[in-house]
Amino acid sequence: MHAVEIFDTFSPSMRMRHPSRVPPERVVTAEDYRRMFAHARDAYLITGGDGLIVQVNEAAMLLLGYTEEELYDVRLPDLLLDDDDRARVAHALRPGSDLPEQELRLKRKDGAAIVCLAAAYPRSDGQGGFLISLHDVTEHRRTQQQLIHSAFHDVLTGLPNRLLFMDRLERVLRHVRRRTGYRFAVLFLDLDRFKLVNDTFGHAAGDELLQAVSRRLEDCLRQDDSIARLGGDEFAIIVDAINDASDATRVAERILESLKTPFSIQGRDVQVTVSIGIALSTSGYDTPDDVLRDADAAMYRAKTSGRAHYEIFDLEMHRRALSQLQLESDLRDAIERREFAVHYQPVIALDAGSVTGLEALVRWRHPRRGTLLPGEFINVAEQSGAIVEIGWYVLREACRQMQSWRERFPRSTLQTTMSVNLSARQFVQPDLLVRIDEILAETGLDPSCLRLELTESAVNYAPDLARGVLRALADRGIRISLDDFGTGYSSLQQLKQLPLSNVKVDRSFVRGLRSNPESAGMVQTIVALGNSLSVDTIAEGVETPEELDELRALGMKFAQGYLFSTPLSAEHAERLLTAGEDAQQE
């Protein structure tokens, strides 16, 4: 049947009830309907009583990718992708039925899937068949799906976001209530010192690192586990259907092992570690927030106790976490309230037994908890960012105090230097050199009297930046000390490129001198390395005469520790310098 014939069969729709009253120019002919059908923007198909397509318009051919001849003798269900849709549409297109408007997925000739709003209306000629309309909503649905995906996924990494993670966690908790013996765990992950990447290489590098970390974390998961980026450098994982805690810890161990391999970011190797907290469902949780809170507390414990490992939550950890949160709150106001004080620990020349230097060490005079040592608050300060301002305070106070002592005790301080620790965060501050210059100018201290100490890990984190900054400091006459040496991975070639004046042997090696032959071997190696680089070696944490004897036998020339003196207040350190001044006058 041709198109005109088909449209002629629609005569009841096209004839006017009172033709004598209608002007000729308002009469709509079958040809008008045919042309409207042919050029309509939506796709139209007409089927015969046997269900086969007998007529299509141009839009239908474009939509489906077939020619007119190819569509003849095809049934609409044959074009559908889903079995359920085919069965439902085949049932709806029986004589006497119709197909209410609904979404259908169709397959184009090229295999591409499209989504259409479809409706079918019985033809009015009494011969069966349907007039079928197809409105393409593929792009609309794709945009809608993208919006839904964006609402529940992290834009940067593509991982589920916090919203979707909490929804999944709620479902897992419901499963626990319904099924006896079902267990799960949540891992809370926080990248260690991630801010250093942003501060050192820029936010683009930080974003690239987060994407790379995300891919590596996904590779560590089991098939049914779920991961999400909660925000910033925080991730969370649901370890599903575990037998016991060991299933969760194995995932954590795989992650820690995986991150030991450096990432290549913008042509540089970047090493990153992660602290992991684990909360087990056996604790009897009611809400997703409770689970995540405890996993977060365990992560915080892992971070404050050394980083790059995991901790499993317990109730004591919750108590400590609350205490740490309070400490962080107190820390915000501590600088303004001038609650910090600087103490000074002597560095001793072992051959003469004289004071050759002082190391500035901060103390927090907490209004409720009394005097706190660095180990009790430095990790909190690093996490909150307060470590930078604390560092500037210590540097300014130490320089001011040293200049005062040099003016009052010129003999005993002639060869004495003031050592001040620079935190990793402070070291990467863009105004580092300017601030140091300002403090030296403000206090009047000669740069040669200042010794800045950095940990081996801080230097290795961004070696190119470190070399440039350290050379600039050395050019000013400031001495550079590598602290906690032996705990990192510095090579001899790396050390040769640094303008060091001394290295400090980590106290862990000093403690193990008599019980661990490897410690003695390490100390001997460091002394030999220092000699080859023409830099002094200083042993930290010397507490017993036996340790001192061992160090002397290994060639150590300088040391500090409780055997010689605890860190002293400025008043007590002054007495030490007074005694030295008097001795040199005699």
Coordinates of C-alpha atoms in Angstrom, one line a residue:
M1 CA 0.0 0.0 0.0
H2 CA 1.4 3.4 -0.9
A3 CA 1.6 6.4 1.3
V4 CA -1.3 8.3 -0.3
E5 CA -3.5 5.2 -0.1
I6 CA -2.7 4.9 3.6
F7 CA -3.5 8.5 4.3
D8 CA -6.7 8.2 2.3
T9 CA -7.8 5.6 4.7
F10 CA -7.8 8.2 7.4
S11 CA -10.8 9.9 5.7
P12 CA -12.8 10.4 8.9
S13 CA -10.0 12.5 10.3
M14 CA -9.6 14.5 7.2
R15 CA -13.1 15.2 6.0
M16 CA -14.9 18.2 7.4
R17 CA -18.3 17.6 9.0
H18 CA -19.9 20.6 7.1
P19 CA -17.8 21.0 4.0
S20 CA -20.1 23.7 2.6
R21 CA -19.2 26.0 5.5
V22 CA -15.4 25.6 5.1
P23 CA -13.4 27.9 2.7
P24 CA -11.5 25.9 0.1
E25 CA -8.1 27.2 1.4
R26 CA -8.8 25.6 4.8
V27 CA -9.5 22.1 3.5
V28 CA -6.7 19.7 4.5
T29 CA -6.0 17.0 1.9
A30 CA -4.5 13.6 2.3
E31 CA -1.5 14.9 0.5
D32 CA -1.1 17.5 3.2
Y33 CA -1.1 14.8 5.8
R34 CA 1.4 12.7 3.8
R35 CA 3.8 15.6 3.5
M36 CA 3.5 16.4 7.2
F37 CA 4.2 12.7 8.0
A38 CA 7.2 12.6 5.6
H39 CA 8.8 15.7 7.0
A40 CA 8.0 15.4 10.7
R41 CA 10.9 15.8 13.1
D42 CA 9.8 12.7 15.1
A43 CA 10.1 9.2 13.6
Y44 CA 6.8 7.6 12.5
L45 CA 6.2 4.0 11.4
I46 CA 3.0 2.5 10.1
T47 CA 2.4 -1.2 10.3
G48 CA 0.0 -3.5 8.6
G49 CA -2.4 -5.9 10.2
D50 CA 0.3 -8.5 10.2
G51 CA 2.6 -6.2 12.3
L52 CA 5.1 -5.6 9.5
I53 CA 6.2 -2.0 8.8
V54 CA 4.6 -0.7 5.6
Q55 CA 5.5 2.9 5.8
V56 CA 8.2 5.1 7.4
N57 CA 9.1 8.8 7.3
E58 CA 12.5 10.4 6.7
A59 CA 13.1 10.9 10.5
A60 CA 12.6 7.2 11.2
M61 CA 15.2 6.3 8.6
L62 CA 17.7 8.7 10.0
L63 CA 16.9 7.6 13.6
L64 CA 17.3 3.9 12.9
G65 CA 20.0 4.1 10.2
Y66 CA 18.1 1.9 7.7
T67 CA 16.8 2.7 4.3
E68 CA 13.1 2.6 3.6
E69 CA 13.3 -0.7 1.8
E70 CA 15.3 -2.3 4.7
L71 CA 12.6 -1.3 7.2
Y72 CA 9.8 -2.9 5.2
D73 CA 8.8 -6.3 6.4
V74 CA 10.3 -5.6 9.8
R75 CA 8.3 -5.7 13.0
L76 CA 8.8 -3.1 15.7
P77 CA 9.8 -5.7 18.4
D78 CA 12.6 -6.8 16.1
L79 CA 14.2 -3.4 16.6
L80 CA 14.2 -3.5 20.4
L81 CA 17.2 -4.4 22.5
D82 CA 15.7 -5.8 25.7
D83 CA 13.8 -9.1 25.8
D84 CA 11.3 -7.8 28.3
D85 CA 10.5 -4.8 26.0
R86 CA 10.1 -7.1 23.0
A87 CA 7.6 -9.3 24.8
R88 CA 5.6 -6.4 26.2
V89 CA 5.4 -4.5 22.9
A90 CA 4.5 -7.6 20.9
H91 CA 1.6 -8.2 23.3
A92 CA 0.5 -4.5 23.1
L93 CA 0.5 -4.5 19.3
R94 CA -2.3 -7.1 19.0
P95 CA -5.5 -6.1 17.3
G96 CA -7.7 -4.0 19.6
S97 CA -4.8 -2.9 21.8
D98 CA -2.6 0.1 21.9
L99 CA 0.8 1.0 23.3
P100 CA 0.8 3.9 25.9
E101 CA 3.7 6.2 25.7
Q102 CA 6.8 4.6 27.3
E103 CA 10.6 4.5 27.0
L104 CA 12.1 1.8 24.8
R105 CA 15.7 0.9 23.9
L106 CA 16.2 0.3 20.2
K107 CA 19.1 -0.8 18.2
R108 CA 20.3 1.1 15.2
K109 CA 21.6 -0.6 12.1
D110 CA 25.1 0.3 13.2
G111 CA 24.6 -1.5 16.5
A112 CA 24.3 1.7 18.6
A113 CA 21.7 1.8 21.3
I114 CA 19.1 4.6 21.4
V115 CA 16.4 5.5 23.8
C116 CA 13.0 6.6 22.5
L117 CA 9.6 7.6 23.9
A118 CA 7.3 5.3 21.9
A119 CA 3.6 5.2 21.5
A120 CA 1.3 3.3 19.1
Y121 CA -2.3 4.0 18.0
P122 CA -4.5 1.7 16.0
R123 CA -5.1 2.6 12.4
S124 CA -8.7 3.7 11.7
D125 CA -9.2 1.8 8.5
G126 CA -10.3 -1.4 10.3
Q127 CA -7.6 -3.4 8.7
G128 CA -5.4 -3.6 11.8
G129 CA -2.0 -2.2 12.1
F130 CA -0.7 0.8 14.1
L131 CA 0.7 4.3 13.7
I132 CA 3.8 4.3 15.8
S133 CA 5.7 7.4 17.0
L134 CA 9.3 7.4 18.2
H135 CA 10.8 10.5 19.9
D136 CA 14.5 10.2 20.4
V137 CA 15.5 11.0 24.1
T138 CA 18.9 9.4 24.0
E139 CA 20.9 12.6 24.6
H140 CA 18.4 13.7 27.3
R141 CA 18.7 10.4 29.1
R142 CA 22.5 10.5 28.7
T143 CA 22.6 14.0 30.2
Q144 CA 20.3 12.9 33.0
Q145 CA 22.5 9.8 33.7
Q146 CA 25.6 12.1 33.7
L147 CA 23.9 14.4 36.2
I148 CA 22.9 11.4 38.4
H149 CA 26.5 10.0 38.1
S150 CA 28.0 13.4 39.0
A151 CA 25.8 13.6 42.1
F152 CA 27.1 10.3 43.4
H153 CA 30.7 10.2 42.1
D154 CA 33.8 12.2 42.6
V155 CA 34.6 14.4 39.5
L156 CA 38.4 14.1 39.8
T157 CA 38.8 10.3 40.3
G158 CA 35.5 8.9 39.1
L159 CA 35.1 7.0 42.3
P160 CA 31.9 7.0 44.3
N161 CA 31.6 10.0 46.6
R162 CA 30.7 10.3 50.2
L163 CA 27.0 10.4 49.5
L164 CA 27.0 7.1 47.6
F165 CA 29.4 5.5 50.0
M166 CA 27.1 6.3 53.0
D167 CA 24.2 4.9 51.1
R168 CA 26.1 1.7 50.4
L169 CA 27.2 1.6 54.0
E170 CA 23.5 1.9 55.2
R171 CA 22.6 -1.0 53.0
V172 CA 25.4 -3.1 54.4
L173 CA 24.2 -2.3 57.9
R174 CA 20.7 -3.4 57.0
H175 CA 22.2 -6.6 55.7
V176 CA 23.9 -7.2 59.1
R177 CA 20.6 -6.8 60.9
R178 CA 18.9 -9.3 58.6
R179 CA 21.6 -12.0 58.4
T180 CA 23.2 -13.6 61.5
G181 CA 26.9 -14.0 61.2
Y182 CA 27.4 -11.5 58.4
R183 CA 30.4 -9.2 59.0
F184 CA 32.1 -6.3 57.2
A185 CA 34.8 -3.8 57.8
V186 CA 35.3 -0.2 56.8
L187 CA 38.8 1.2 56.0
F188 CA 39.4 4.9 56.4
L189 CA 42.5 6.1 54.4
D190 CA 44.3 9.4 54.6
L191 CA 47.4 10.1 52.5
D192 CA 50.4 11.1 54.6
R193 CA 51.7 14.6 54.0
F194 CA 49.7 15.0 50.8
K195 CA 49.7 18.8 51.3
L196 CA 53.4 18.7 50.7
V197 CA 52.7 17.6 47.1
N198 CA 50.4 20.6 46.5
D199 CA 52.8 23.0 48.2
T200 CA 55.8 21.6 46.4
F201 CA 54.6 20.8 42.9
G202 CA 51.2 22.6 42.7
H203 CA 47.6 21.5 42.8
A204 CA 47.7 20.0 39.2
A205 CA 50.3 17.6 40.4
G206 CA 48.3 16.9 43.5
D207 CA 45.2 16.1 41.4
E208 CA 47.3 13.8 39.2
L209 CA 48.6 12.0 42.2
L210 CA 45.0 11.5 43.6
Q211 CA 43.9 10.0 40.3
A212 CA 46.9 7.6 40.3
V213 CA 46.4 6.6 43.9
S214 CA 42.7 5.9 43.2
R215 CA 43.6 3.5 40.4
R216 CA 46.1 1.7 42.6
L217 CA 43.7 1.4 45.5
E218 CA 41.1 -0.1 43.2
D219 CA 43.6 -2.8 42.2
C220 CA 44.0 -3.8 45.8
L221 CA 40.3 -4.6 46.4
R222 CA 38.4 -7.8 46.3
Q223 CA 35.6 -8.2 43.8
D224 CA 32.7 -7.2 46.1
D225 CA 34.5 -4.4 48.0
S226 CA 33.5 -0.8 47.5
I227 CA 35.8 2.3 47.5
A228 CA 35.0 6.0 47.6
R229 CA 36.8 9.3 47.8
L230 CA 35.4 11.1 50.7
G231 CA 37.1 14.4 49.8
G232 CA 40.6 15.9 49.8
D233 CA 43.1 13.1 50.3
E234 CA 40.6 10.8 52.2
F235 CA 39.3 7.5 50.9
A236 CA 37.0 4.9 52.4
I237 CA 36.6 1.2 51.6
I238 CA 33.8 -1.3 52.5
V239 CA 35.4 -4.7 52.8
D240 CA 32.4 -6.9 52.4
A241 CA 31.5 -10.3 53.8
I242 CA 34.6 -11.0 55.9
N243 CA 35.2 -14.0 58.2
D244 CA 37.3 -12.1 60.7
A245 CA 39.5 -9.0 61.1
S246 CA 42.3 -10.7 59.1
D247 CA 40.3 -10.3 55.9
A248 CA 40.3 -6.6 56.4
T249 CA 43.9 -6.3 57.5
R250 CA 45.0 -8.2 54.4
V251 CA 43.4 -5.6 52.2
A252 CA 45.1 -2.9 54.3
E253 CA 48.5 -4.6 53.9
R254 CA 48.0 -4.9 50.2
I255 CA 47.4 -1.2 50.0
L256 CA 50.5 -0.3 52.1
E257 CA 52.6 -2.6 50.0
S258 CA 51.2 -1.2 46.7
L259 CA 52.0 2.4 47.7
K260 CA 55.7 1.6 48.3
T261 CA 56.2 2.0 44.6
P262 CA 56.7 5.7 43.8
F263 CA 54.3 7.5 41.4
S264 CA 55.5 9.2 38.3
I265 CA 53.9 12.7 38.5
Q266 CA 54.8 15.3 35.9
G267 CA 58.1 13.6 35.2
R268 CA 59.1 13.2 38.9
D269 CA 59.0 10.2 41.2
V270 CA 56.7 11.0 44.1
Q271 CA 56.6 8.7 47.1
V272 CA 53.4 8.7 49.2
T273 CA 52.2 6.7 52.1
V274 CA 48.9 6.2 53.7
S275 CA 47.5 5.8 57.2
I276 CA 44.6 3.4 57.5
G277 CA 42.0 3.0 60.2
I278 CA 39.8 -0.1 60.4
A279 CA 36.3 -0.3 62.0
L280 CA 34.8 -3.8 62.3
S281 CA 31.0 -4.4 62.2
T282 CA 31.3 -6.6 65.3
S283 CA 31.3 -3.4 67.3
G284 CA 27.5 -3.3 66.8
Y285 CA 26.9 -0.1 64.8
D286 CA 23.5 1.5 64.2
T287 CA 24.4 4.2 61.7
P288 CA 26.9 4.7 58.9
D289 CA 28.2 7.9 60.6
D290 CA 29.1 5.8 63.7
V291 CA 31.1 3.3 61.5
L292 CA 33.0 6.1 59.7
R293 CA 33.6 8.0 62.9
D294 CA 35.4 5.1 64.5
A295 CA 37.4 4.2 61.3
D296 CA 38.4 7.8 61.2
A297 CA 39.6 7.7 64.8
A298 CA 41.6 4.5 64.1
M299 CA 43.2 6.2 61.1
Y300 CA 44.1 9.2 63.2
R301 CA 45.8 6.9 65.7
A302 CA 47.7 5.3 62.8
K303 CA 48.9 8.7 61.6
T304 CA 50.0 10.0 65.0
S305 CA 51.9 6.8 65.8
G306 CA 54.1 6.8 62.8
R307 CA 52.1 6.8 59.6
A308 CA 52.2 4.2 56.8
H309 CA 50.4 1.5 58.8
Y310 CA 47.0 0.6 60.0
E311 CA 45.1 0.5 63.3
I312 CA 41.9 -1.3 64.3
F313 CA 39.5 0.7 66.3
D314 CA 38.8 0.0 70.0
L315 CA 37.1 2.0 72.7
E316 CA 40.3 3.3 74.2
M317 CA 41.1 4.7 70.8
H318 CA 37.8 6.6 70.8
R319 CA 38.7 8.2 74.1
R320 CA 42.1 9.2 72.8
A321 CA 40.6 10.6 69.6
L322 CA 38.3 12.8 71.6
S323 CA 41.3 14.0 73.6
Q324 CA 43.2 14.7 70.4
L325 CA 40.3 16.7 69.0
Q326 CA 40.3 18.8 72.2
L327 CA 44.1 19.2 71.9
E328 CA 43.7 20.4 68.3
S329 CA 41.1 22.9 69.4
D330 CA 43.4 24.2 72.2
L331 CA 46.3 24.5 69.8
R332 CA 44.5 27.0 67.6
D333 CA 44.7 29.6 70.4
A334 CA 48.0 28.5 72.0
I335 CA 50.2 30.8 69.9
E336 CA 48.2 33.9 70.5
R337 CA 48.2 33.1 74.2
R338 CA 52.0 32.7 74.2
E339 CA 51.7 29.3 75.7
F340 CA 54.8 27.9 74.0
A341 CA 58.3 28.1 75.5
V342 CA 61.7 27.1 74.1
H343 CA 64.1 24.9 75.9
Y344 CA 67.7 24.2 74.9
Q345 CA 69.6 20.9 75.0
P346 CA 73.4 21.2 74.8
V347 CA 75.4 19.4 72.1
I348 CA 78.7 18.2 73.6
A349 CA 82.1 17.9 71.9
L350 CA 83.2 14.5 73.3
D351 CA 87.0 15.1 73.1
A352 CA 86.9 18.3 75.3
G353 CA 83.5 17.8 77.1
S354 CA 82.5 21.3 76.2
V355 CA 79.3 22.7 74.9
T356 CA 79.5 23.3 71.2
G357 CA 75.9 23.9 70.4
L358 CA 72.4 24.1 71.7
E359 CA 69.2 22.6 70.1
A360 CA 66.0 24.6 70.5
L361 CA 63.1 22.4 71.5
V362 CA 59.6 23.6 72.0
R363 CA 57.4 23.0 75.1
W364 CA 53.7 23.7 75.4
R365 CA 52.6 25.1 78.7
H366 CA 49.1 23.9 78.5
P367 CA 46.7 25.7 80.9
R368 CA 45.0 22.4 82.0
R369 CA 47.4 19.6 81.2
G370 CA 50.6 21.1 82.3
T371 CA 53.8 21.1 80.2
L372 CA 53.5 19.0 77.1
L373 CA 56.6 17.6 75.2
P374 CA 56.7 17.7 71.4
G375 CA 55.7 14.1 71.1
E376 CA 52.4 14.9 72.7
F377 CA 51.3 17.6 70.3
I378 CA 53.6 17.9 67.2
N379 CA 51.6 15.4 65.2
V380 CA 48.4 17.3 65.9
A381 CA 50.2 20.5 65.0
E382 CA 51.3 19.0 61.7
Q383 CA 47.8 17.8 60.8
S384 CA 46.2 21.2 61.7
G385 CA 48.9 23.2 59.9
A386 CA 49.8 25.0 63.2
I387 CA 53.3 23.5 63.0
V388 CA 54.3 26.3 60.6
E389 CA 53.5 29.2 63.0
I390 CA 55.0 27.2 65.9
G391 CA 58.1 26.8 63.8
W392 CA 58.5 30.5 63.1
Y393 CA 57.9 31.2 66.8
V394 CA 60.7 28.8 67.8
L395 CA 63.1 30.1 65.2
R396 CA 62.6 33.7 66.2
E397 CA 62.8 33.0 69.9
A398 CA 65.9 30.9 69.5
C399 CA 67.7 33.5 67.4
R400 CA 66.8 36.2 69.8
Q401 CA 68.0 34.2 72.8
M402 CA 71.2 33.2 71.0
Q403 CA 72.1 36.8 70.1
S404 CA 71.4 37.9 73.7
W405 CA 73.8 35.2 75.0
R406 CA 76.5 36.0 72.4
E407 CA 76.5 39.6 73.6
R408 CA 76.6 38.6 77.3
F409 CA 78.8 35.5 77.1
P410 CA 81.2 36.1 74.1
R411 CA 83.8 33.5 75.2
S412 CA 81.5 30.6 76.0
T413 CA 79.4 31.1 72.9
L414 CA 82.2 31.9 70.5
Q415 CA 82.1 28.4 68.8
T416 CA 78.5 27.7 69.8
T417 CA 75.7 27.3 67.3
M418 CA 71.9 27.3 67.8
S419 CA 70.1 24.4 66.1
V420 CA 66.5 24.8 65.2
N421 CA 64.3 22.2 63.6
L422 CA 62.4 23.0 60.4
S423 CA 59.3 20.9 59.8
A424 CA 58.6 19.5 56.4
R425 CA 55.6 21.8 56.0
Q426 CA 57.7 24.8 57.0
F427 CA 60.5 23.8 54.6
V428 CA 58.2 24.0 51.6
Q429 CA 56.7 27.4 52.4
P430 CA 57.2 29.7 49.4
D431 CA 58.4 32.6 51.7
L432 CA 60.8 30.4 53.7
L433 CA 64.0 32.3 52.7
V434 CA 62.3 35.7 53.2
R435 CA 61.1 34.8 56.6
I436 CA 64.5 33.5 57.7
D437 CA 66.2 36.7 56.4
E438 CA 63.7 38.8 58.3
I439 CA 64.2 36.9 61.6
L440 CA 68.0 37.2 61.3
A441 CA 67.8 40.9 60.6
E442 CA 65.3 41.4 63.4
T443 CA 67.4 39.6 66.0
G444 CA 70.8 40.6 64.7
L445 CA 72.1 37.0 64.9
D446 CA 75.0 36.2 62.5
P447 CA 73.8 33.5 60.1
S448 CA 76.9 31.4 60.8
C449 CA 75.6 30.9 64.4
L450 CA 72.3 29.3 63.1
R451 CA 72.0 25.6 62.3
L452 CA 68.8 24.5 60.7
E453 CA 67.8 20.8 61.1
L454 CA 65.7 18.9 58.6
T455 CA 64.7 15.3 58.7
E456 CA 66.0 13.0 56.0
S457 CA 62.5 12.2 54.9
A458 CA 61.7 16.0 54.4
V459 CA 64.7 16.4 52.1
N460 CA 64.0 13.2 50.2
Y461 CA 60.3 14.1 49.6
A462 CA 61.2 16.8 47.1
P463 CA 64.9 16.5 46.5
D464 CA 65.2 19.0 43.6
L465 CA 63.5 21.7 45.7
A466 CA 65.5 20.7 48.8
R467 CA 68.8 21.1 47.0
G468 CA 68.0 24.6 45.7
V469 CA 66.7 25.9 49.1
L470 CA 69.5 24.3 51.1
R471 CA 72.1 25.9 48.8
A472 CA 70.4 29.3 49.2
L473 CA 70.6 28.9 53.0
A474 CA 74.2 27.7 52.9
D475 CA 75.1 30.7 50.7
R476 CA 73.8 32.9 53.5
G477 CA 76.2 31.2 55.9
I478 CA 73.6 29.2 57.7
R479 CA 74.6 25.7 58.6
I480 CA 72.5 22.7 57.5
S481 CA 72.0 19.5 59.6
L482 CA 70.4 16.3 58.5
D483 CA 68.3 15.0 61.4
D484 CA 67.3 11.4 62.3
F485 CA 69.9 10.2 59.8
G486 CA 69.7 6.5 58.9
T487 CA 65.9 6.3 59.0
G488 CA 65.4 7.3 55.4
Y489 CA 66.8 6.2 52.1
S490 CA 69.4 8.7 51.2
S491 CA 72.2 7.5 49.0
L492 CA 75.8 8.7 49.1
Q493 CA 75.3 10.5 45.8
Q494 CA 72.2 12.3 47.2
L495 CA 74.1 13.4 50.3
K496 CA 77.0 14.7 48.2
Q497 CA 74.7 17.1 46.5
L498 CA 73.6 18.7 49.8
P499 CA 75.5 21.5 51.5
L500 CA 75.6 19.7 54.9
S501 CA 77.6 20.7 57.9
N502 CA 76.6 17.7 60.0
V503 CA 74.4 14.6 60.2
K504 CA 72.6 13.5 63.4
V505 CA 72.4 9.7 64.1
D506 CA 68.9 8.7 65.0
R507 CA 68.4 7.7 68.7
S508 CA 67.0 4.3 67.7
F509 CA 70.5 3.3 66.6
V510 CA 72.1 4.7 69.8
R511 CA 69.6 2.7 72.0
G512 CA 70.5 -0.5 70.2
L513 CA 74.3 -0.3 70.3
R514 CA 74.8 -2.9 72.9
S515 CA 72.0 -5.3 72.0
N516 CA 71.9 -5.1 68.2
P517 CA 75.1 -5.5 66.2
E518 CA 73.3 -4.0 63.2
S519 CA 72.9 -0.7 65.1
A520 CA 76.6 -0.6 65.8
G521 CA 77.3 -1.3 62.2
M522 CA 75.0 1.4 61.1
V523 CA 76.6 4.0 63.4
Q524 CA 80.0 3.1 62.2
T525 CA 78.9 3.4 58.6
I526 CA 77.4 6.8 59.3
V527 CA 80.6 8.1 61.0
A528 CA 82.6 6.9 58.0
L529 CA 80.1 8.5 55.6
G530 CA 80.4 11.8 57.5
N531 CA 84.2 11.6 57.4
S532 CA 84.1 11.0 53.6
L533 CA 81.8 14.0 53.2
S534 CA 83.8 16.2 55.6
V535 CA 80.8 16.7 57.9
D536 CA 80.5 16.1 61.6
T537 CA 78.3 13.4 63.1
I538 CA 76.2 13.9 66.2
A539 CA 74.6 11.1 68.2
E540 CA 71.2 11.9 69.5
G541 CA 69.5 10.4 72.6
V542 CA 72.6 9.3 74.6
E543 CA 71.4 8.2 78.0
T544 CA 73.9 5.8 79.5
P545 CA 77.7 5.8 80.0
E546 CA 77.8 2.5 78.2
E547 CA 76.3 4.1 75.1
L548 CA 78.8 6.9 75.3
D549 CA 81.7 4.4 75.5
E550 CA 80.4 2.6 72.4
L551 CA 80.0 5.8 70.5
R552 CA 83.5 6.9 71.3
A553 CA 84.9 3.6 70.2
L554 CA 83.1 4.0 66.9
G555 CA 84.6 7.4 66.3
M556 CA 81.7 9.6 67.3
K557 CA 82.9 13.2 68.1
F558 CA 79.7 14.9 69.2
A559 CA 76.6 13.8 71.2
Q560 CA 73.6 15.0 73.0
G561 CA 71.1 13.4 75.3
Y562 CA 70.0 13.0 78.9
L563 CA 73.4 11.6 79.9
F564 CA 74.7 15.2 79.5
S565 CA 71.7 17.3 80.1
T566 CA 67.9 17.4 79.7
P567 CA 66.5 20.2 77.6
L568 CA 66.9 23.4 79.8
S569 CA 64.8 26.4 80.2
A570 CA 66.5 29.7 79.0
E571 CA 67.3 30.5 82.7
H572 CA 69.1 27.1 83.3
A573 CA 70.8 27.2 80.0
E574 CA 72.1 30.6 80.9
R575 CA 73.7 29.2 84.1
L576 CA 75.5 26.6 81.9
L577 CA 76.9 29.4 79.7
T578 CA 77.8 31.5 82.7
A579 CA 79.9 28.5 84.1
G580 CA 81.6 28.2 80.7
E581 CA 82.3 31.9 80.6
D582 CA 83.8 31.8 84.1
A583 CA 86.0 28.8 83.2
Q584 CA 87.4 30.5 80.2
Q585 CA 88.3 33.6 82.2
E586 CA 90.3 31.6 84.7

